[in-house]
mmCIF file of N, CA and C in Angstrom:
data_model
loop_
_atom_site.group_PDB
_atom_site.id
_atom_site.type_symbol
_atom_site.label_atom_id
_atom_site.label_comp_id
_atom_site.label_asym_id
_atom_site.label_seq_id
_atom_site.Cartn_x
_atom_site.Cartn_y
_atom_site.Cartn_z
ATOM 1 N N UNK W 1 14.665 -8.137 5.439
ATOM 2 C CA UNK W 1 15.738 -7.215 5.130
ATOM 3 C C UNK W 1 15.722 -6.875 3.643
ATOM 4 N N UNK W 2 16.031 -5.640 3.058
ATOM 5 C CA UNK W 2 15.693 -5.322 2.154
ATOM 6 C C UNK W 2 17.089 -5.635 1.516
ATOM 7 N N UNK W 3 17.736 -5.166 -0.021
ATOM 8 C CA UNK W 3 18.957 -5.582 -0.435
ATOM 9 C C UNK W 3 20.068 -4.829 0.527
ATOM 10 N N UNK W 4 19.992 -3.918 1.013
ATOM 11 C CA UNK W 4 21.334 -2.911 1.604
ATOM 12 C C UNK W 4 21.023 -3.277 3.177
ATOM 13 N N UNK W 5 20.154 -4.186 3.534
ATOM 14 C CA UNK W 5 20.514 -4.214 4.947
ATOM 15 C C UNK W 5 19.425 -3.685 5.821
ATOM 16 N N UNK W 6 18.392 -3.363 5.724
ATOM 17 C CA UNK W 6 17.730 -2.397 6.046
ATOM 18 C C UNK W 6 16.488 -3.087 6.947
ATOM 19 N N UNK W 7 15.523 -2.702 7.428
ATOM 20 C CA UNK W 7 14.445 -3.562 7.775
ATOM 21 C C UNK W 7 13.605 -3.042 6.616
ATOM 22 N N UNK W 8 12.771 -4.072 5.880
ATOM 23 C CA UNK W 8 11.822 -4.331 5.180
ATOM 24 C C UNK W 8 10.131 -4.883 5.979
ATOM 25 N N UNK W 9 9.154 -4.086 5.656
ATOM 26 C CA UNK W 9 8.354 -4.897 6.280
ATOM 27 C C UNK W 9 6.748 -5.250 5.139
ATOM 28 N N UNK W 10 6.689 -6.358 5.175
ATOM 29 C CA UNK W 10 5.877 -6.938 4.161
ATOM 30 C C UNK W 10 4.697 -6.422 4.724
ATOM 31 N N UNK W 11 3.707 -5.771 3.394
ATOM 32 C CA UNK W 11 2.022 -5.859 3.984
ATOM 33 C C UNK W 11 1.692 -6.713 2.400
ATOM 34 N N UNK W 12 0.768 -7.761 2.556
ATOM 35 C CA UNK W 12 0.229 -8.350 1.867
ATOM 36 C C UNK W 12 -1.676 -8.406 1.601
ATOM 37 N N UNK W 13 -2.534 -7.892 0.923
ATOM 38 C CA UNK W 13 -3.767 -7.672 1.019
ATOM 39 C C UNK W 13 -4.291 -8.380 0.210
ATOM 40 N N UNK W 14 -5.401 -8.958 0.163
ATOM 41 C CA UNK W 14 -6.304 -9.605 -0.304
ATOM 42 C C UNK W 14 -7.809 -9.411 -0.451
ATOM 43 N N UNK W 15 -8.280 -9.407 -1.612
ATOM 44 C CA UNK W 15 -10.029 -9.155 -1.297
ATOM 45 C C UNK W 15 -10.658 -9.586 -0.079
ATOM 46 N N UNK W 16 -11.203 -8.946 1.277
ATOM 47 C CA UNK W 16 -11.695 -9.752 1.982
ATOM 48 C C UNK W 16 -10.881 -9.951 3.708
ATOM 49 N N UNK W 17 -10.019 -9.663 3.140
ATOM 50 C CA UNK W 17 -8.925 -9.806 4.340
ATOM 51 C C UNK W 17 -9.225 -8.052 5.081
ATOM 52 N N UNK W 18 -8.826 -8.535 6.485
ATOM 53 C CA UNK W 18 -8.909 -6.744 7.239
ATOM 54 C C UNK W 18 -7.262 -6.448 6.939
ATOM 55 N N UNK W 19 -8.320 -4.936 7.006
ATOM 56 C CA UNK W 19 -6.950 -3.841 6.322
ATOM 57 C C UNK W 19 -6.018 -4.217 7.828
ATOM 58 N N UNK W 20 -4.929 -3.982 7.332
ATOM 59 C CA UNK W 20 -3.708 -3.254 8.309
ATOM 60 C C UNK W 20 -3.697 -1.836 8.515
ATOM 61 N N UNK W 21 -3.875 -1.373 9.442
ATOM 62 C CA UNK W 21 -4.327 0.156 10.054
ATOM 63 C C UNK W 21 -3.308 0.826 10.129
ATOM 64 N N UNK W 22 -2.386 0.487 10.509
ATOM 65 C CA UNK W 22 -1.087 1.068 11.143
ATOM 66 C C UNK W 22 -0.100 0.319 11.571
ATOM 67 N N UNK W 23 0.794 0.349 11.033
ATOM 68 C CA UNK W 23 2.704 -0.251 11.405
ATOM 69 C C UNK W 23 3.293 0.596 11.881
ATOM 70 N N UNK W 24 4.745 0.504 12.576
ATOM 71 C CA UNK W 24 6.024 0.840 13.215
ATOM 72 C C UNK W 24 6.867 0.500 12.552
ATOM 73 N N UNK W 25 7.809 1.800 12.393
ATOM 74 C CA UNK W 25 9.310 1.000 11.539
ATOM 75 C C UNK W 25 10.003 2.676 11.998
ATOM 76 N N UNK W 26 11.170 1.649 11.626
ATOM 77 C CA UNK W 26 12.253 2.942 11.818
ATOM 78 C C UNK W 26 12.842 3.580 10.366
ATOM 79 N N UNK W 27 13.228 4.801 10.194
ATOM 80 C CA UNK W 27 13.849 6.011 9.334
ATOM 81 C C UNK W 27 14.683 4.576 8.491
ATOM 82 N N UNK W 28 14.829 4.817 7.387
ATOM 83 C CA UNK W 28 15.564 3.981 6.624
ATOM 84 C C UNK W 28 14.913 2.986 6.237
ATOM 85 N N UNK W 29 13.759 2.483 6.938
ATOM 86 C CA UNK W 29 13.292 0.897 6.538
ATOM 87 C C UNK W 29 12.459 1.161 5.741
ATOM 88 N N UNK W 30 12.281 0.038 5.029
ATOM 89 C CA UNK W 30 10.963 -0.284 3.725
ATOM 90 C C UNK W 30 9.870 -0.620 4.036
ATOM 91 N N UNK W 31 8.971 -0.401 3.282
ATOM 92 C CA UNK W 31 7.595 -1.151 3.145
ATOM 93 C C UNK W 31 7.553 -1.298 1.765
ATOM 94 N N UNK W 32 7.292 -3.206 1.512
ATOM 95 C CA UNK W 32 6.906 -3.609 0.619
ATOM 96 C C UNK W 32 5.487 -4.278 0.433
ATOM 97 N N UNK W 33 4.431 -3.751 -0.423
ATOM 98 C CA UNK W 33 3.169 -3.875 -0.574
ATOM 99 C C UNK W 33 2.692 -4.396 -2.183
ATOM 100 N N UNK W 34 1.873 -5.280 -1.359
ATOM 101 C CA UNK W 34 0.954 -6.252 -2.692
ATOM 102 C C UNK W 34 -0.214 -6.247 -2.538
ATOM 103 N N UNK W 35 -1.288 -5.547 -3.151
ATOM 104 C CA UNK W 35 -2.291 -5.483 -3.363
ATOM 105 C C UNK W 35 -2.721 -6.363 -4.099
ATOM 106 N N UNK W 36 -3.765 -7.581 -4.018
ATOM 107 C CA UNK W 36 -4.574 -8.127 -4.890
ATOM 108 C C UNK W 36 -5.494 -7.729 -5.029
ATOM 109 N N UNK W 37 -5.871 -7.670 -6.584
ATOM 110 C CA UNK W 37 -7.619 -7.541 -6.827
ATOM 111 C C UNK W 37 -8.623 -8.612 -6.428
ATOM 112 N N UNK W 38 -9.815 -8.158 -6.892
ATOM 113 C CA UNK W 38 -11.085 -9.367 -6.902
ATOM 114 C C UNK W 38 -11.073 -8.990 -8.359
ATOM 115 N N UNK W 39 -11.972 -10.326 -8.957
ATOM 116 C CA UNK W 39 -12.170 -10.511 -10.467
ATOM 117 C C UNK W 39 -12.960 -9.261 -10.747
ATOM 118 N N UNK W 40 -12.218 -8.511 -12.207
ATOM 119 C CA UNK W 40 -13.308 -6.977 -12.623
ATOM 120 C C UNK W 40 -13.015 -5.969 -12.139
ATOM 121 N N UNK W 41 -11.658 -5.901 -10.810
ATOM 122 C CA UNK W 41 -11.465 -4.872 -9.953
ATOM 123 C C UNK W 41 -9.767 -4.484 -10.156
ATOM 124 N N UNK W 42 -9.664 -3.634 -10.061
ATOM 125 C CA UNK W 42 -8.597 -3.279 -10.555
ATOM 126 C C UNK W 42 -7.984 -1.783 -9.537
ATOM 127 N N UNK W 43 -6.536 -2.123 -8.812
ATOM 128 C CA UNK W 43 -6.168 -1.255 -7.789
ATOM 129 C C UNK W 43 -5.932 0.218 -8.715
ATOM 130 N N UNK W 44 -5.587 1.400 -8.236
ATOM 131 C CA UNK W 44 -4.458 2.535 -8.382
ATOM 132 C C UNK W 44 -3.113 1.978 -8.011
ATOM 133 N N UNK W 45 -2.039 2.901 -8.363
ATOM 134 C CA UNK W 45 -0.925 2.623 -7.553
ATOM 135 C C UNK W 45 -0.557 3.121 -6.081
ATOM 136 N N UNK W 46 0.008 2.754 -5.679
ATOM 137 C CA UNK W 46 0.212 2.723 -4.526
ATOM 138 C C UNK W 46 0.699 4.015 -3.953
ATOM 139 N N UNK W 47 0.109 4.896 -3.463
ATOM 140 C CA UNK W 47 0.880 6.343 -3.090
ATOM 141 C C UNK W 47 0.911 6.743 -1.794
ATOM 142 N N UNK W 48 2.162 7.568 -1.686
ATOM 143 C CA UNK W 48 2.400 8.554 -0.630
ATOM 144 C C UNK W 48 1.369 9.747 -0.446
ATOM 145 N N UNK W 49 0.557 9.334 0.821
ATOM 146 C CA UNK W 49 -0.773 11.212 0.488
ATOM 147 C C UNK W 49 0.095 11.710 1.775
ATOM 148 N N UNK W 50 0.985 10.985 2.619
ATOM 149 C CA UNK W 50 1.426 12.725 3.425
ATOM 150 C C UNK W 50 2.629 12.114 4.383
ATOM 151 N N UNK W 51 3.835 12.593 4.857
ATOM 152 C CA UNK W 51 4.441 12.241 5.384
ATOM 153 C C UNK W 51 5.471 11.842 5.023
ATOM 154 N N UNK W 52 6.948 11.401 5.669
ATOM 155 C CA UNK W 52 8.058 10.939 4.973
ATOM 156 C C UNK W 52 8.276 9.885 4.284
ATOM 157 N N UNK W 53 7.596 9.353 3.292
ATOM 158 C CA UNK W 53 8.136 7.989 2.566
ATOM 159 C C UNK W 53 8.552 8.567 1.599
ATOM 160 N N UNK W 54 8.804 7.638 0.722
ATOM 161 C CA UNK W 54 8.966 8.177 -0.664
ATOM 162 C C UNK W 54 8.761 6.760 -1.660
ATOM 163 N N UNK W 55 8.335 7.161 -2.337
ATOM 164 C CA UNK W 55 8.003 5.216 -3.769
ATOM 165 C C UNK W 55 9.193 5.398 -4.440
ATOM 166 N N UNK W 56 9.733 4.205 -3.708
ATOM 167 C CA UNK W 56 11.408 3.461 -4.942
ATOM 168 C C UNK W 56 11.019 2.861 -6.198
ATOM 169 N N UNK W 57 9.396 1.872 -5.707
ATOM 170 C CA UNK W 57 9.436 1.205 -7.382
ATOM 171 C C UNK W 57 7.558 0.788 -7.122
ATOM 172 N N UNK W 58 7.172 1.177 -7.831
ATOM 173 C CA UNK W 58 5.661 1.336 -8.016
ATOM 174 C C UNK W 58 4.810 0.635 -9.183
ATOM 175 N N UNK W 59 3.785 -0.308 -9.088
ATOM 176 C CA UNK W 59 3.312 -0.776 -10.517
ATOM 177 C C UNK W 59 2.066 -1.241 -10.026
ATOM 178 N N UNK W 60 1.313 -1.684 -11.430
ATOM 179 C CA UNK W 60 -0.102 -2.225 -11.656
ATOM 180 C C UNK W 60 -0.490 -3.236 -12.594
ATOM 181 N N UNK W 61 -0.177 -4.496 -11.720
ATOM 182 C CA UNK W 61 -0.679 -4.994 -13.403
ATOM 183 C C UNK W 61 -1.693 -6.951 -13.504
ATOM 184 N N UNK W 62 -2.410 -6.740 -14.309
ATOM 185 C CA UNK W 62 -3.750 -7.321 -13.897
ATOM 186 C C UNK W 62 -4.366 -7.340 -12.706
ATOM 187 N N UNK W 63 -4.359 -6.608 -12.001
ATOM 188 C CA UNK W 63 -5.246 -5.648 -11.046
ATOM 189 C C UNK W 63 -4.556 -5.739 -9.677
ATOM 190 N N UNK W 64 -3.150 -6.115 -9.728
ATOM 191 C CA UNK W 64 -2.522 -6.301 -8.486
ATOM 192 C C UNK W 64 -1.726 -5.209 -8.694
ATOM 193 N N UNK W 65 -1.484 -4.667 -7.559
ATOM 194 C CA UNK W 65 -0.670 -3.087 -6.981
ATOM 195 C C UNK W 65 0.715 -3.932 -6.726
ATOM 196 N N UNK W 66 1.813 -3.087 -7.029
ATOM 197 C CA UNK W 66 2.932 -3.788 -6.108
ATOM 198 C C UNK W 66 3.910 -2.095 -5.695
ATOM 199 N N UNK W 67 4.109 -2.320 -4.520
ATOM 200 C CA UNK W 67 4.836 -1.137 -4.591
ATOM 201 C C UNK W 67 6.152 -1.248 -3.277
ATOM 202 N N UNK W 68 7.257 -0.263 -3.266
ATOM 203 C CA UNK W 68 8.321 -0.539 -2.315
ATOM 204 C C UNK W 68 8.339 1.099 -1.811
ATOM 205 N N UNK W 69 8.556 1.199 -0.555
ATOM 206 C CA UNK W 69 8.323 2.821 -0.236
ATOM 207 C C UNK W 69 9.518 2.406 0.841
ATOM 208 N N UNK W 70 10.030 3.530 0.853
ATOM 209 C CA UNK W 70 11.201 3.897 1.801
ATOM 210 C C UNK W 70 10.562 5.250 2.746
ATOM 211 N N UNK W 71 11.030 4.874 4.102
ATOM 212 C CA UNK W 71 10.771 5.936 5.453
ATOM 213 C C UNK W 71 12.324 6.556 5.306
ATOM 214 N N UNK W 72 11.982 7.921 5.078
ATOM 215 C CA UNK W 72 13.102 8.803 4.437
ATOM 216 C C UNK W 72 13.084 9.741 5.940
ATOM 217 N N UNK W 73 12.457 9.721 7.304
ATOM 218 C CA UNK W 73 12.566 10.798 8.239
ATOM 219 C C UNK W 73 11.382 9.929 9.491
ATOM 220 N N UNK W 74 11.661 10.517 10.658
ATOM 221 C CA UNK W 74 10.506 10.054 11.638
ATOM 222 C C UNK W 74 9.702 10.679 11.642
ATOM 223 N N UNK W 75 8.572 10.238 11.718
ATOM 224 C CA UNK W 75 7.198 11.334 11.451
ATOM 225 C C UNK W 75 5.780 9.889 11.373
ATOM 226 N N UNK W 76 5.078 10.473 11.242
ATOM 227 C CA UNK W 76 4.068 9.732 10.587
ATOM 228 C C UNK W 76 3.404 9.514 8.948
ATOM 229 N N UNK W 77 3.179 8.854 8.715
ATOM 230 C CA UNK W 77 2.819 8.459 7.263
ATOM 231 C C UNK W 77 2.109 8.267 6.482
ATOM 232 N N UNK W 78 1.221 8.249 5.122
ATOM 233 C CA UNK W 78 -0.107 7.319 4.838
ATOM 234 C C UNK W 78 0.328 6.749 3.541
ATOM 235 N N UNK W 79 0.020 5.370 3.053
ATOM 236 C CA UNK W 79 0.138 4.931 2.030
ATOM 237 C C UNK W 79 -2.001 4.878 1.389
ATOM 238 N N UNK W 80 -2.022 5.139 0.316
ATOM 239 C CA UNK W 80 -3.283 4.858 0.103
ATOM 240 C C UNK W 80 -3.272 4.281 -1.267
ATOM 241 N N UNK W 81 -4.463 3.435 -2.002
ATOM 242 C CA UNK W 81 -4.518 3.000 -3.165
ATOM 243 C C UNK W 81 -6.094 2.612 -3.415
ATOM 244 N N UNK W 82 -7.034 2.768 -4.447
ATOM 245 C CA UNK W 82 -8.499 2.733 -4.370
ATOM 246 C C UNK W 82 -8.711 1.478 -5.833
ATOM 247 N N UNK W 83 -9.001 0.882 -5.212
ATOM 248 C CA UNK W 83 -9.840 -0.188 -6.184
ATOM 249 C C UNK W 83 -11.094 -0.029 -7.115
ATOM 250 N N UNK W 84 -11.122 0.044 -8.296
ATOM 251 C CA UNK W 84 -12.769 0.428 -8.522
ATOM 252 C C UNK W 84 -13.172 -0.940 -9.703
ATOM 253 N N UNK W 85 -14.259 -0.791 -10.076
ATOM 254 C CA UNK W 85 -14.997 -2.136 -10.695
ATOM 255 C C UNK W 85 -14.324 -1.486 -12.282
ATOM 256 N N UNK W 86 -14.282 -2.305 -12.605
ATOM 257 C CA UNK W 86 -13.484 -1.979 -14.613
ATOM 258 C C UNK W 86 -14.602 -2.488 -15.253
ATOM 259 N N UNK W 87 -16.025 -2.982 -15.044
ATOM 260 C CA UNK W 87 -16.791 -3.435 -16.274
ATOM 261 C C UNK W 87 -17.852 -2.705 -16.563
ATOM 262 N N UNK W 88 -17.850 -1.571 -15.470
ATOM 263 C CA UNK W 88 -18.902 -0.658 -15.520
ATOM 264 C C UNK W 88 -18.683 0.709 -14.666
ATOM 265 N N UNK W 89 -18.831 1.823 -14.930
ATOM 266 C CA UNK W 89 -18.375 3.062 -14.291
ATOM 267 C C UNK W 89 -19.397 3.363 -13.203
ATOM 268 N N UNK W 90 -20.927 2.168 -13.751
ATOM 269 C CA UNK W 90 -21.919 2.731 -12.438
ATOM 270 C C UNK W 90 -22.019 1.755 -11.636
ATOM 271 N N UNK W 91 -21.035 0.906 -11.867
ATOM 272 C CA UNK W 91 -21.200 -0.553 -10.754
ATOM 273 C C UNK W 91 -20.745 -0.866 -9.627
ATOM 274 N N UNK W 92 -20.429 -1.565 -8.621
ATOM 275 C CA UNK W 92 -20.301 -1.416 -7.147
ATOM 276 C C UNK W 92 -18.935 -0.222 -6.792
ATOM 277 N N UNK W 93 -18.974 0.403 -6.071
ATOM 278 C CA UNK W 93 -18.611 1.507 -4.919
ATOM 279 C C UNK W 93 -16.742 1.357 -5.244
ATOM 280 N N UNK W 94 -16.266 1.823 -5.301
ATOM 281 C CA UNK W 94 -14.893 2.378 -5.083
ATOM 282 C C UNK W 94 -14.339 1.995 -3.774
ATOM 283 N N UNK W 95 -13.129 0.838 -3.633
ATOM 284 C CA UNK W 95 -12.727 0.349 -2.274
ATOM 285 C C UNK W 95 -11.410 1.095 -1.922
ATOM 286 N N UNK W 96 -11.608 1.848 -0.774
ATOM 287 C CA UNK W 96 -10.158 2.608 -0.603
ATOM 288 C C UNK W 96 -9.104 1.390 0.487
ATOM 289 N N UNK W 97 -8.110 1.183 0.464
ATOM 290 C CA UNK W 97 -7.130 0.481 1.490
ATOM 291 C C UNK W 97 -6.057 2.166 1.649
ATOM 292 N N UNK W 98 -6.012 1.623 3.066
ATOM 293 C CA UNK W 98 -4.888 3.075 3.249
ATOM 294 C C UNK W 98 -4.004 1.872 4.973
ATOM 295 N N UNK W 99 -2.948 3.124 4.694
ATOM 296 C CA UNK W 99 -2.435 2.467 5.730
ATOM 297 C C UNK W 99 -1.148 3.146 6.282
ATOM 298 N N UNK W 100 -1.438 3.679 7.833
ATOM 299 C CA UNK W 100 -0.725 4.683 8.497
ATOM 300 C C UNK W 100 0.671 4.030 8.774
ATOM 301 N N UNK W 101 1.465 4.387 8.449
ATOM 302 C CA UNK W 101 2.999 4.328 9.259
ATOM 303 C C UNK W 101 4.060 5.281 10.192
ATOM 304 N N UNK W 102 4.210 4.568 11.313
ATOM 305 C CA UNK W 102 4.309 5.791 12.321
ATOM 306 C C UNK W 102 6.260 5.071 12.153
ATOM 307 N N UNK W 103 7.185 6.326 11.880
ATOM 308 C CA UNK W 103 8.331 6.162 11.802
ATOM 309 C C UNK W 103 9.239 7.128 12.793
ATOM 310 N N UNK W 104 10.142 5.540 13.625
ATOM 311 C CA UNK W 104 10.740 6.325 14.631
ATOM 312 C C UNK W 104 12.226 6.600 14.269
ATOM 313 N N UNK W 105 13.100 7.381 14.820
ATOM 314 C CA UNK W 105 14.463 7.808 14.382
ATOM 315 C C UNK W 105 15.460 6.548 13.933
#
């Protein structure tokens, strides 16, 4: 539950761990997300690319993402955020995590 009552639903990620593809939640509820890095890797923040959420409180810092998004309507959703290597611009591949949220009334 988030502070006002709400359903909150935790995604927690880790180097290594399988993505979460897709959640269920209802209009009003949260998603709260923690991105960890791997050593040298360093997330984006955490964004809305389409659909009803909206970011309440968003950050980055030593390579962990943290972010809180509110389902503002029913619809479907995407959160996305891309990891890339910080010690070299030509060094291993760019890791995308994304993650669909389907929101019911």
């Amino acid at each position: 539950m988030s502070d006002d009552g709400s359903e909150r639903v935790e995604i927690i990620y880790r180097p290594g761990d399988p993505q979460s593809s897709r959640i269920q939640m209802r209009a009003g509820g949260e998603v709260a997300v923690t991105l960890y890095g791997a050593p040298a890797y360093g997330w984006t923040p955490v964004e809305v690319t389409s659909g009803p959420l909206t970011v309440i409180d968003a950050g980055v810092d030593e390579g962990t993402a943290r972010a809180i998004v509110r389902a503002t309507a029913p619809g479907e959703a995407e959160l996305r955020s891309t990891s890339s290597f910080r010690g070299d611009r030509f060094g291993p591949q760019t890791r995308l995590w994304r993650l669909t949220v389907h929101i019911d009334p």
